[in-house]
XYZ file of C-alpha atoms in Angstrom:
689
model
C -92.962 106.757 -77.344
C -94.671 107.688 -80.703
C -92.752 105.564 -83.259
C -92.481 101.820 -83.965
C -89.688 99.835 -85.518
C -90.230 97.174 -88.085
C -87.423 94.727 -88.670
C -87.542 92.901 -91.982
C -85.372 90.350 -93.814
C -83.050 87.488 -92.816
C -79.641 88.558 -94.097
C -79.669 92.110 -92.639
C -81.912 94.595 -90.725
C -83.388 97.594 -92.527
C -84.536 100.475 -90.292
C -87.264 102.994 -91.184
C -88.075 106.297 -89.408
C -91.618 107.454 -88.795
C -92.932 110.970 -88.103
C -93.350 110.300 -84.445
C -89.656 109.790 -83.867
C -86.537 107.831 -84.856
C -85.633 104.209 -84.224
C -83.010 103.415 -81.590
C -80.841 100.399 -82.343
C -81.297 97.370 -80.125
C -79.024 94.457 -79.434
C -80.107 91.172 -81.043
C -79.097 87.832 -79.454
C -79.231 84.611 -81.409
C -81.196 86.018 -84.321
C -83.366 83.854 -86.551
C -85.865 84.387 -89.410
C -88.713 84.867 -86.882
C -90.076 88.114 -85.449
C -88.021 90.400 -83.276
C -89.547 93.165 -81.166
C -87.476 95.909 -79.656
C -88.118 98.973 -77.498
C -87.872 102.472 -79.062
C -87.216 105.995 -77.725
C -87.519 109.484 -79.117
C -83.988 110.605 -79.780
C -82.047 112.495 -82.329
C -81.655 110.921 -85.752
C -78.648 108.610 -85.743
C -77.249 106.875 -88.763
C -76.668 103.220 -87.903
C -73.794 101.448 -89.658
C -74.326 97.995 -91.095
C -71.243 96.476 -89.458
C -71.815 93.613 -87.067
C -70.472 93.680 -83.553
C -69.721 90.937 -81.103
C -72.672 90.167 -78.911
C -72.552 89.624 -75.209
C -73.878 86.327 -74.020
C -76.556 86.290 -71.375
C -76.023 84.187 -68.255
C -79.042 81.990 -69.096
C -79.884 79.619 -71.938
C -82.901 79.419 -74.204
C -85.242 76.477 -74.048
C -86.831 74.782 -77.063
C -90.294 75.735 -75.868
C -92.060 79.064 -76.643
C -91.436 81.013 -73.467
C -91.934 84.698 -72.850
C -89.637 86.217 -70.314
C -89.098 89.823 -69.394
C -86.495 90.555 -66.796
C -85.217 93.959 -65.677
C -81.490 93.554 -65.228
C -78.253 94.760 -66.646
C -78.977 92.722 -69.842
C -82.290 94.478 -70.545
C -85.551 92.973 -71.775
C -85.567 89.606 -73.542
C -88.343 88.503 -75.893
C -88.255 84.909 -77.114
C -90.460 83.434 -79.806
C -89.766 80.132 -81.550
C -86.059 80.059 -80.725
C -85.391 83.783 -81.575
C -84.438 86.451 -79.055
C -83.718 90.181 -78.927
C -81.639 91.954 -76.349
C -82.233 95.624 -75.541
C -79.716 97.982 -74.081
C -80.142 98.635 -70.349
C -80.912 102.330 -70.962
C -84.020 101.486 -72.988
C -85.103 98.787 -70.503
C -86.015 101.510 -68.003
C -88.638 102.965 -70.386
C -90.628 99.696 -70.614
C -90.839 96.313 -72.329
C -93.333 95.255 -74.842
C -95.295 92.080 -74.582
C -94.578 89.696 -77.462
C -97.111 87.053 -76.516
C -100.078 89.039 -77.944
C -98.268 89.765 -81.240
C -96.730 86.365 -81.829
C -99.730 85.316 -83.960
C -99.280 88.236 -86.427
C -98.445 87.053 -90.013
C -95.500 89.344 -90.887
C -93.910 92.680 -89.877
C -94.362 94.153 -93.410
C -98.190 94.588 -93.076
C -98.903 98.346 -92.994
C -102.524 98.283 -91.743
C -101.485 96.716 -88.452
C -99.053 99.464 -87.412
C -101.702 101.409 -85.472
C -102.478 98.266 -83.509
C -98.838 98.111 -82.457
C -98.964 101.706 -81.287
C -102.212 101.090 -79.420
C -100.790 98.031 -77.770
C -97.719 99.989 -76.755
C -99.875 102.764 -75.304
C -101.950 100.170 -73.474
C -98.867 98.700 -71.982
C -97.668 102.148 -70.936
C -101.028 102.957 -69.320
C -101.069 99.666 -67.481
C -97.841 100.627 -65.780
C -95.261 98.528 -67.790
C -94.696 94.851 -68.175
C -93.836 94.264 -64.628
C -97.383 94.703 -63.318
C -99.588 92.037 -64.978
C -96.863 89.569 -66.148
C -94.907 89.181 -62.900
C -96.875 86.094 -61.679
C -96.570 84.493 -65.147
C -92.775 84.886 -65.162
C -92.495 83.477 -61.647
C -94.773 80.549 -62.570
C -92.657 79.925 -65.727
C -89.467 79.920 -63.650
C -91.007 77.505 -61.148
C -92.184 75.233 -63.967
C -88.776 75.312 -65.577
C -87.147 74.577 -62.243
C -89.600 71.727 -61.610
C -89.000 70.255 -65.069
C -85.222 70.494 -64.633
C -85.517 68.818 -61.233
C -87.712 66.134 -62.758
C -85.262 65.525 -65.597
C -82.300 65.497 -63.191
C -84.103 63.003 -60.938
C -85.062 60.920 -63.968
C -81.463 60.934 -65.254
C -80.152 60.016 -61.795
C -82.684 57.213 -61.469
C -81.763 55.971 -64.952
C -78.040 56.070 -64.080
C -78.637 54.268 -60.791
C -80.789 51.685 -62.570
C -78.098 51.227 -65.240
C -75.405 50.843 -62.560
C -77.544 48.336 -60.668
C -78.306 46.490 -63.905
C -74.586 46.360 -64.749
C -73.835 44.911 -61.315
C -76.599 42.346 -61.768
C -75.205 41.425 -65.204
C -71.688 41.048 -63.764
C -73.022 38.871 -60.942
C -74.915 36.816 -63.498
C -71.714 36.425 -65.544
C -69.772 35.371 -62.437
C -72.516 32.876 -61.606
C -72.408 31.522 -65.176
C -68.606 31.206 -65.003
C -68.842 29.379 -61.674
C -71.535 27.142 -63.094
C -69.367 26.357 -66.140
C -66.369 25.619 -63.912
C -68.506 23.342 -61.748
C -69.814 21.624 -64.900
C -66.256 21.100 -66.137
C -65.214 19.796 -62.740
C -68.194 17.451 -62.707
C -67.301 16.271 -66.231
C -63.699 15.625 -65.138
C -64.914 13.798 -62.047
C -67.305 11.725 -64.156
C -64.434 10.855 -66.538
C -62.246 9.886 -63.587
C -65.057 7.796 -62.106
C -65.538 6.055 -65.453
C -61.808 5.321 -65.628
C -61.929 4.011 -62.048
C -64.911 1.811 -62.938
C -63.011 0.507 -65.968
C -59.976 -0.220 -63.794
C -62.201 -2.030 -61.279
C -63.716 -4.088 -64.103
C -60.242 -4.901 -65.437
C -59.150 -5.889 -61.915
C -62.203 -8.120 -61.616
C -61.388 -9.768 -64.941
C -57.769 -10.202 -63.831
C -58.922 -11.717 -60.526
C -61.228 -14.081 -62.401
C -58.365 -15.083 -64.689
C -56.120 -15.629 -61.673
C -58.769 -17.776 -60.025
C -59.140 -19.854 -63.190
C -55.350 -20.160 -63.506
C -55.159 -21.167 -59.832
C -57.753 -23.862 -60.447
C -55.785 -25.105 -63.441
C -52.546 -25.099 -61.433
C -54.261 -27.009 -58.627
C -55.392 -29.639 -61.086
C -51.921 -29.817 -62.597
C -50.400 -30.132 -59.132
C -52.764 -32.964 -58.287
C -51.861 -34.701 -61.535
C -48.174 -34.097 -60.796
C -48.599 -35.583 -57.308
C -50.159 -38.686 -58.782
C -47.364 -38.902 -61.331
C -44.783 -38.475 -58.580
C -46.335 -41.328 -56.666
C -46.198 -43.494 -59.754
C -42.614 -42.407 -60.346
C -41.678 -43.301 -56.789
C -43.118 -46.768 -57.281
C -41.201 -47.115 -60.542
C -37.990 -45.848 -58.955
C -38.344 -48.400 -56.187
C -38.631 -51.119 -58.807
C -35.627 -49.695 -60.646
C -33.636 -49.583 -57.413
C -34.481 -53.215 -56.758
C -33.440 -54.096 -60.314
C -30.216 -52.053 -60.401
C -28.680 -53.063 -57.060
C -26.451 -55.544 -58.892
C -24.904 -52.820 -61.082
C -23.597 -50.606 -58.248
C -20.092 -52.011 -57.938
C -19.345 -51.984 -61.669
C -20.754 -48.519 -62.147
C -18.760 -47.168 -59.199
C -15.541 -48.544 -60.638
C -16.309 -47.212 -64.090
C -17.297 -43.817 -62.717
C -14.113 -43.515 -60.642
C -12.039 -44.319 -63.708
C -14.019 -41.836 -65.816
C -13.653 -39.096 -63.193
C -9.902 -39.603 -63.091
C -9.695 -39.407 -66.866
C -11.864 -36.266 -66.905
C -9.697 -34.591 -64.260
C -6.523 -35.371 -66.174
C -8.027 -34.025 -69.397
C -9.244 -30.916 -67.606
C -5.810 -30.268 -66.120
C -4.179 -30.742 -69.506
C -6.676 -28.428 -71.225
C -6.678 -25.579 -68.728
C -3.095 -25.590 -67.466
C -1.857 -23.990 -70.682
C -4.714 -21.497 -70.680
C -4.111 -20.515 -67.072
C -0.417 -20.029 -67.718
C -0.992 -17.776 -70.719
C -3.685 -15.782 -68.923
C -1.517 -15.383 -65.827
C 1.436 -14.223 -67.919
C -0.652 -11.629 -69.719
C -2.280 -10.485 -66.507
C 1.150 -10.113 -64.929
C 2.311 -8.046 -67.897
C -0.776 -5.843 -67.696
C -0.405 -5.373 -63.925
C 3.287 -4.501 -64.317
C 2.513 -1.942 -67.021
C -0.287 -0.458 -64.901
C 1.943 -0.225 -61.813
C 4.703 1.372 -63.877
C 2.287 3.936 -65.313
C 0.874 4.643 -61.840
C 4.389 5.122 -60.444
C 5.232 7.479 -63.299
C 2.071 9.481 -62.693
C 2.704 9.679 -58.954
C 6.265 10.844 -59.599
C 5.035 13.432 -62.094
C 2.420 14.640 -59.625
C 5.030 14.913 -56.870
C 7.320 16.884 -59.148
C 4.475 19.176 -60.161
C 3.488 19.729 -56.537
C 7.076 20.548 -55.566
C 7.383 22.926 -58.514
C 4.112 24.582 -57.592
C 5.233 24.945 -53.984
C 8.453 26.578 -55.210
C 6.427 28.856 -57.458
C 4.166 29.805 -54.563
C 7.180 30.646 -52.436
C 8.744 32.683 -55.222
C 5.544 34.502 -56.057
C 4.942 35.257 -52.382
C 8.163 37.240 -52.204
C 7.957 38.869 -55.646
C 6.171 42.181 -56.279
C 7.606 43.129 -59.681
C 5.279 42.289 -62.637
C 8.265 41.484 -64.873
C 9.340 38.749 -62.483
C 5.760 37.517 -62.333
C 5.704 37.304 -66.130
C 8.957 35.333 -66.048
C 7.449 32.955 -63.529
C 4.357 32.622 -65.687
C 6.547 31.752 -68.671
C 8.226 29.131 -66.496
C 4.762 27.828 -65.602
C 3.968 27.627 -69.317
C 7.121 25.542 -69.813
C 6.046 23.264 -66.978
C 2.646 22.941 -68.606
C 4.345 21.933 -71.862
C 6.340 19.290 -69.977
C 3.126 18.059 -68.388
C 1.585 17.841 -71.848
C 4.501 15.677 -72.979
C 3.956 13.524 -69.903
C 0.294 13.299 -70.810
C 1.266 12.210 -74.319
C 3.417 9.487 -72.791
C 0.456 8.472 -70.637
C -1.675 8.363 -73.779
C 0.911 6.071 -75.347
C 0.693 3.765 -72.324
C -3.095 3.895 -72.579
C -2.817 2.896 -76.254
C -0.637 -0.041 -75.268
C -3.233 -1.032 -72.691
C -5.886 -0.800 -75.362
C -3.829 -3.080 -77.578
C -3.573 -5.541 -74.721
C -7.338 -5.325 -74.262
C -7.710 -6.073 -77.980
C -5.528 -9.139 -77.540
C -7.721 -10.247 -74.657
C -10.736 -9.721 -76.879
C -9.167 -11.965 -79.513
C -8.593 -14.599 -76.875
C -12.227 -14.311 -75.840
C -13.230 -14.762 -79.465
C -11.101 -17.893 -79.657
C -12.805 -19.104 -76.488
C -16.154 -18.429 -78.099
C -15.058 -20.503 -81.068
C -14.089 -23.287 -78.722
C -17.527 -22.988 -77.118
C -19.110 -23.378 -80.546
C -16.959 -26.471 -81.134
C -18.078 -27.764 -77.763
C -21.657 -27.185 -78.859
C -20.968 -29.396 -81.890
C -19.552 -32.041 -79.600
C -22.685 -31.768 -77.465
C -24.782 -32.392 -80.545
C -22.690 -35.465 -81.334
C -23.208 -36.607 -77.769
C -26.930 -36.132 -78.257
C -26.790 -38.419 -81.274
C -24.805 -40.947 -79.245
C -27.351 -40.756 -76.447
C -30.148 -41.300 -78.913
C -28.281 -44.298 -80.368
C -27.692 -45.700 -76.898
C -31.354 -45.274 -76.056
C -32.244 -47.133 -79.246
C -29.870 -49.945 -78.363
C -31.277 -50.086 -74.868
C -34.772 -50.305 -76.279
C -33.697 -53.172 -78.556
C -32.046 -54.996 -75.663
C -35.073 -54.475 -73.496
C -37.375 -55.752 -76.287
C -35.214 -58.890 -76.470
C -35.326 -59.261 -72.673
C -39.129 -58.963 -72.650
C -39.387 -62.319 -74.404
C -37.369 -63.974 -71.625
C -38.755 -62.404 -68.450
C -41.723 -60.095 -67.910
C -40.030 -58.636 -64.862
C -37.028 -57.742 -66.973
C -39.426 -55.981 -69.389
C -40.804 -53.854 -66.594
C -37.292 -53.037 -65.378
C -36.181 -52.173 -68.922
C -39.164 -49.857 -69.349
C -38.288 -48.148 -66.056
C -34.685 -47.792 -67.221
C -35.854 -46.300 -70.510
C -37.959 -43.729 -68.681
C -34.995 -42.874 -66.460
C -32.676 -42.554 -69.442
C -35.189 -40.284 -71.180
C -35.335 -38.077 -68.117
C -31.547 -37.957 -68.053
C -31.499 -37.006 -71.727
C -34.068 -34.289 -71.119
C -32.002 -33.007 -68.208
C -28.884 -33.106 -70.375
C -30.688 -31.242 -73.127
C -31.917 -28.631 -70.659
C -28.363 -28.276 -69.321
C -27.035 -27.897 -72.857
C -29.683 -25.315 -73.696
C -28.875 -23.369 -70.543
C -25.180 -23.558 -71.369
C -25.842 -22.272 -74.891
C -28.003 -19.460 -73.512
C -25.327 -18.562 -70.962
C -22.678 -18.525 -73.698
C -24.870 -16.314 -75.900
C -25.550 -13.951 -73.003
C -21.848 -13.847 -72.174
C -21.027 -13.036 -75.785
C -23.665 -10.278 -75.845
C -22.327 -8.871 -72.613
C -18.795 -8.917 -73.990
C -20.003 -7.028 -77.047
C -21.767 -4.538 -74.777
C -18.546 -4.181 -72.803
C -16.637 -3.501 -76.016
C -19.175 -0.845 -76.979
C -18.958 0.726 -73.536
C -15.155 0.720 -73.648
C -15.279 2.468 -77.021
C -17.805 4.960 -75.686
C -15.598 5.631 -72.658
C -12.601 6.115 -74.953
C -14.572 8.539 -77.113
C -15.785 10.344 -73.987
C -12.203 10.627 -72.724
C -11.099 12.003 -76.118
C -13.953 14.522 -76.122
C -13.092 15.499 -72.559
C -9.461 16.019 -73.495
C -10.523 18.162 -76.472
C -12.896 20.181 -74.300
C -10.141 20.618 -71.717
C -7.762 21.872 -74.389
C -10.429 24.336 -75.541
C -10.970 25.418 -71.953
C -7.240 25.924 -71.447
C -7.128 28.086 -74.581
C -10.099 30.098 -73.337
C -8.530 30.499 -69.902
C -5.262 31.670 -71.461
C -7.200 34.213 -73.527
C -8.992 35.332 -70.369
C -5.675 35.722 -68.593
C -4.387 37.769 -71.526
C -7.484 39.954 -71.310
C -6.960 40.203 -67.577
C -3.346 41.304 -68.085
C -4.499 43.865 -70.650
C -7.129 45.141 -68.218
C -4.499 45.345 -65.487
C -2.150 47.269 -67.746
C -4.948 49.628 -68.796
C -5.957 49.984 -65.163
C -2.358 50.845 -64.218
C -2.099 53.357 -67.072
C -5.389 54.926 -66.054
C -4.210 55.034 -62.452
C -1.089 56.897 -63.577
C -3.228 59.251 -65.639
C -5.483 59.824 -62.626
C -2.460 60.621 -60.479
C -1.183 63.027 -63.132
C -4.584 64.690 -63.341
C -4.702 64.964 -59.564
C -1.269 66.610 -59.573
C -2.375 69.001 -62.320
C -5.545 69.785 -60.418
C -3.554 70.406 -57.258
C -1.353 72.806 -59.190
C -4.446 74.513 -60.604
C -5.931 74.768 -57.111
C -2.726 76.286 -55.818
C -2.801 78.758 -58.700
C -6.429 79.527 -57.895
C -5.571 80.015 -54.245
C -2.800 82.429 -55.190
C -5.198 84.244 -57.524
C -7.759 84.396 -54.696
C -5.188 85.934 -52.398
C -4.394 88.470 -55.103
C -8.100 89.156 -55.491
C -8.466 89.693 -51.781
C -5.721 92.275 -51.992
C -7.578 93.887 -54.909
C -10.954 94.014 -53.129
C -10.658 97.724 -52.618
C -10.324 98.240 -56.389
C -13.879 97.094 -57.239
C -16.502 94.326 -57.087
C -16.817 93.354 -60.744
C -13.373 91.734 -61.176
C -14.009 89.785 -57.937
C -17.190 88.373 -59.402
C -15.457 87.365 -62.622
C -12.674 85.656 -60.666
C -15.204 83.842 -58.442
C -16.962 82.603 -61.576
C -13.648 81.333 -62.930
C -13.000 79.530 -59.636
C -16.452 77.920 -59.774
C -15.835 76.794 -63.361
C -12.512 75.253 -62.382
C -14.126 73.429 -59.467
C -16.857 72.086 -61.759
C -14.269 70.852 -64.280
C -12.273 69.203 -61.517
C -15.372 67.485 -60.153
C -16.409 66.265 -63.644
C -12.927 64.846 -64.262
C -12.970 63.057 -60.905
C -16.421 61.615 -61.686
C -15.220 60.376 -65.099
C -12.215 58.672 -63.543
C -14.371 57.124 -60.815
C -16.689 55.752 -63.506
C -13.724 54.302 -65.412
C -12.399 52.649 -62.245
C -15.857 51.181 -61.502
C -16.080 49.843 -65.073
C -12.666 48.199 -64.710
C -13.725 46.603 -61.435
C -16.881 45.247 -63.088
C -14.792 43.800 -65.937
C -12.460 42.130 -63.427
C -15.425 40.665 -61.547
C -16.881 39.327 -64.812
C -13.557 37.680 -65.719
C -13.349 36.102 -62.263
C -16.920 34.819 -62.611
C -16.097 33.369 -66.049
C -13.044 31.601 -64.612
C -15.167 30.207 -61.774
C -17.830 29.021 -64.247
C -15.181 27.320 -66.393
C -13.738 25.544 -63.356
C -17.230 24.425 -62.311
C -17.996 23.145 -65.834
C -14.681 21.229 -65.842
C -15.510 19.704 -62.473
C -19.031 18.758 -63.650
C -17.678 17.100 -66.812
C -15.119 15.122 -64.790
C -17.777 14.048 -62.302
C -20.115 12.904 -65.098
C -17.337 10.867 -66.778
C -16.337 9.274 -63.455
C -19.965 8.427 -62.665
C -20.430 6.834 -66.103
C -17.325 4.708 -65.635
C -18.471 3.688 -62.162
C -21.871 2.666 -63.544
C -20.115 0.565 -66.205
C -17.965 -1.117 -63.552
C -21.092 -1.800 -61.455
C -22.795 -3.343 -64.504
C -19.740 -5.554 -65.075
C -19.784 -6.684 -61.446
C -23.520 -7.490 -61.745
C -22.859 -9.532 -64.869
C -20.056 -11.371 -63.098
C -22.408 -12.245 -60.220
C -24.960 -13.524 -62.753
C -22.304 -15.723 -64.363
C -21.316 -17.042 -60.937
C -24.982 -17.839 -60.201
C -25.234 -19.700 -63.512
C -22.067 -21.634 -62.637
C -23.581 -22.600 -59.297
C -26.770 -23.761 -61.089
C -24.698 -25.899 -63.453
C -22.812 -27.399 -60.504
C -26.103 -28.267 -58.815
C -27.364 -29.933 -61.971
C -24.176 -31.974 -62.292
C -24.465 -33.061 -58.656
C -28.085 -34.106 -59.230
C -27.019 -36.167 -62.239
C -24.294 -37.809 -60.148
C -26.827 -38.674 -57.457
C -29.170 -40.189 -60.039
C -26.334 -42.205 -61.526
C -25.360 -43.440 -58.068
C -28.948 -44.524 -57.476
C -28.951 -46.251 -60.839
C -25.686 -48.003 -59.922
C -27.174 -49.183 -56.660
C -30.283 -50.533 -58.371
C -28.599 -51.752 -61.580
C -27.288 -55.138 -60.529
C -29.625 -56.936 -62.975
C -28.901 -54.839 -66.090
C -26.774 -55.875 -69.031
C -23.155 -54.637 -69.374
C -23.957 -52.978 -72.707
C -26.467 -50.726 -70.986
C -23.959 -49.949 -68.238
C -21.312 -48.981 -70.786
C -23.733 -46.675 -72.610
C -24.718 -45.014 -69.340
C -21.054 -44.579 -68.397
C -20.252 -42.949 -71.711
C -23.186 -40.540 -71.397
C -22.235 -39.620 -67.822
C -18.586 -39.077 -68.768
C -19.563 -36.900 -71.714
C -21.877 -34.839 -69.501
C -19.170 -34.360 -66.854
C -16.602 -33.325 -69.453
C -19.054 -30.813 -70.926
C -19.857 -29.415 -67.475
C -16.130 -29.038 -66.743
C -15.585 -27.268 -70.059
C -18.507 -24.929 -69.374
C -17.088 -24.111 -65.934
C -13.707 -23.343 -67.479
C -15.304 -21.066 -70.069
C -17.319 -19.263 -67.405
C -14.145 -18.703 -65.375
C -12.342 -17.367 -68.445
C -15.260 -15.012 -69.175
C -15.275 -13.778 -65.561
C -11.497 -13.184 -65.703
C -11.879 -11.241 -68.970
C -14.669 -9.159 -67.441
C -12.469 -8.430 -64.422
C -9.619 -7.361 -66.662
C -11.883 -5.070 -68.674
C -13.216 -3.609 -65.407
C -9.625 -3.017 -64.243
C -8.846 -1.364 -67.564
C -11.963 0.818 -67.167
C -10.902 1.807 -63.664
C -7.373 2.546 -64.868
C -8.467 4.690 -67.825
C -10.601 7.084 -65.684
C -7.726 7.277 -63.203
C -5.437 8.336 -66.018
C -7.965 10.843 -67.320
C -8.614 12.067 -63.781
C -4.868 12.499 -63.204
C -4.402 14.514 -66.405
C -7.479 16.658 -65.895
C -6.632 17.136 -62.214
C -3.178 18.424 -63.102
C -4.616 20.823 -65.693
C -7.230 22.077 -63.277
C -4.612 22.473 -60.542
C -2.382 24.521 -62.885
C -5.313 26.741 -63.866
C -6.257 27.346 -60.233
C -2.646 28.119 -59.340
C -2.475 30.676 -62.161
C -5.689 32.269 -61.003
C -4.474 32.375 -57.392
C -1.148 33.863 -58.387
C -2.825 36.561 -60.475
C -5.731 37.344 -58.132
C -5.658 35.385 -54.847
C -8.730 37.163 -53.497
C -11.021 35.958 -56.292
C -9.993 32.261 -56.736
C-alpha cells in the first residue's frame, strides 16, 4: 500500500488522491469530530458520491473509555478513539489493520509534514506481520478486563438490589411493629380509661355505702325514738281507756244510729245512679249484640256466596263467564261496603254513647269536687270541735287534775284522728286526680284508636284500588299472552307450510341433481337461511313468553306483599288495642287496691272509735256528740269515695268493652276485604295465591 487517506471536516468527508495510489472508501460507524483511520488499497480511480447510506450496526457496543480493538471478522477492523469508530469493508480487512493507539496523540489530520510518518508506520506494521501479531494479547486482556468489570458491575447491582429488597422488608417489618405498638398503646389507653371509670364507680359505690350506713344509723335512732314514743302512747292509751269506759254504751248507740242513717243516705244516693247506669249499659249491650248478629249474618252470607262462586268458577272455563262472575263479585263487594257503612253508623252511635258516658263521668267528677268542699267544711267543723274540747278540758282542769290528764289524752287522740282523716282526704283527692288523668288518657287513646281505624280503612281502600289495578294489568297481560300464543301458533303453521314447501323443493332438487351442482348449492343455502329465520323467530317468541311469565310472577309477588302488609297493619292495630285494654285493666286493679286501702283505713277508725267508746265513760256529752259527728262525716265521705271508685271502674270497663268492640268491627271489615281479595286471586290464578 503506497497511499494514505486523510479525512477532514465534521459535516462531510473530503477525499484526496496521492501519487502512490487512490483512496478506497471505508464504512464509518458512529462518526464524530475526532480522528478516523481507515485501510487503503491500490485500485482503479473511483469517483465516490457524497450520498449517505444506511450503516450496518455491529453486534457489540462502544464503551465510554478509550479502547483500541481490532478484530478480524465479517465486520472488518474497528478503530475507536474518544467515542468515534470506523468500520472497514471485509475485503480490505484481509490486507491489514492499522494501529490507532500510536497516532491518537497527533494534533490534526491536516498537517502535511507528518504524512511520511504515517507511511512509515504503515510499512512497519506490514513488516511486523499485521496487527494480529503484537496486539493479540492486548485485545484479549482488554476483553478480560471488560468482562471482569461487567461482572463486577452486575454483582454490585445485584448486591444493591438485594440490599434494597432486604431494606424494604426491614422497613415494612418496622412499620408493622410500629402499627402493633400503636394499637397496643391505644388498647392500653382504653384499658386505663376503663380502669379509671371502674375506680370512679367503686368510689361512688363507697360513698353510697357510707350514705346508706349513715341513713341506717339515723333510721335506727328514729326507730328507737319511735319505740319510746309508742311506749308513752301505750301508757296514755291505757289511761284514756280507763277514762272512757263510761262512754261506751252511749257511743255504741249513737254509732248504730249514725250507721243506719248513712246506709239509708247511701242507698238513696246510689240507687238512682245504679238504675241509670244499668239502663245505659243494657242499651249498649243490646246495640253491641245486634251489631254482632248483623256482622255474623253478613259474614255467613258472604261465605255462602263465596262458596257458590267457587263452585261456579270450578265448572266454568270460558273467560266471558269468569268476567261475569267477577262483575257479580264486584256487586257483592259494593253490598259489603254498604254493610260496612252501616257498621260505621253503629260505631258512631256507640261513640255517641261513649260521649254520654264521658259526660256522666264529668258530672261525677263535679260531684267529687263538691264532696271535696264538704270535706273542707268537715275539717273546719273538726277544728271547731277540737277547740271546744280544749275549752271544756281547760275548764275541767280546774276541777280535777285527773280529768285534765284525760282531756289531754283525748286531745292527742282527736288530733291523731284528724291527721288520719286529713291523710285519708288527701289520698282520696289524689285518687280522684289520678282517676281523672287516667280517664283523659283513655279518651286520648280512644281518639287515637279511632284515627288509627280511619287510617287503616283509608289504607285498605287504597290497597283495594291498587289490587284492582293489578288485576286489570293481569287481565291485560293474559289477553296479550293469549294473542301472542295465537300469533305463535299462526307462525308455527306458516313455518310448517314453509318447511313443507322446502321439502317439496328439496325433492325437486334431488330430481335435478343430474342437471348440475350449482343450483343445488343455491337451494341448500336458501334452505339454511329459512332454517335460521325459523330458529330466530322461535327464539323471539320464547323470549316473549319468558318475559310474560316474569311479569306474572312479579304481579303475584306484589299481591302477596300487599296481603302481607295488610296482615301486618291489622296485627299492629290489634296489638295496640290489646295493650290499651291491658293498661285499662291495670288501672282498674290500682283503683281496687286504693278502695281496699280506704276500707282498711275506715275499719281502723272504727276500731279506734270503739276503743274510745269503751274508755269514754267519764267524758262530757258535748265531746261525745262532736266525736259522733266527725265519725259520721268520715263514714259518709268514705262511702261516697267508694261509690265514685265503683263508678270510675264501671266507666273504665265500658270503655274497655267499646275498645274491644271497635277492633272487632275493624277486624271484621278488614277480614272480609282480605278474604274477597284472596278469593279473586285464587279464582284468577289458584297456583300462585
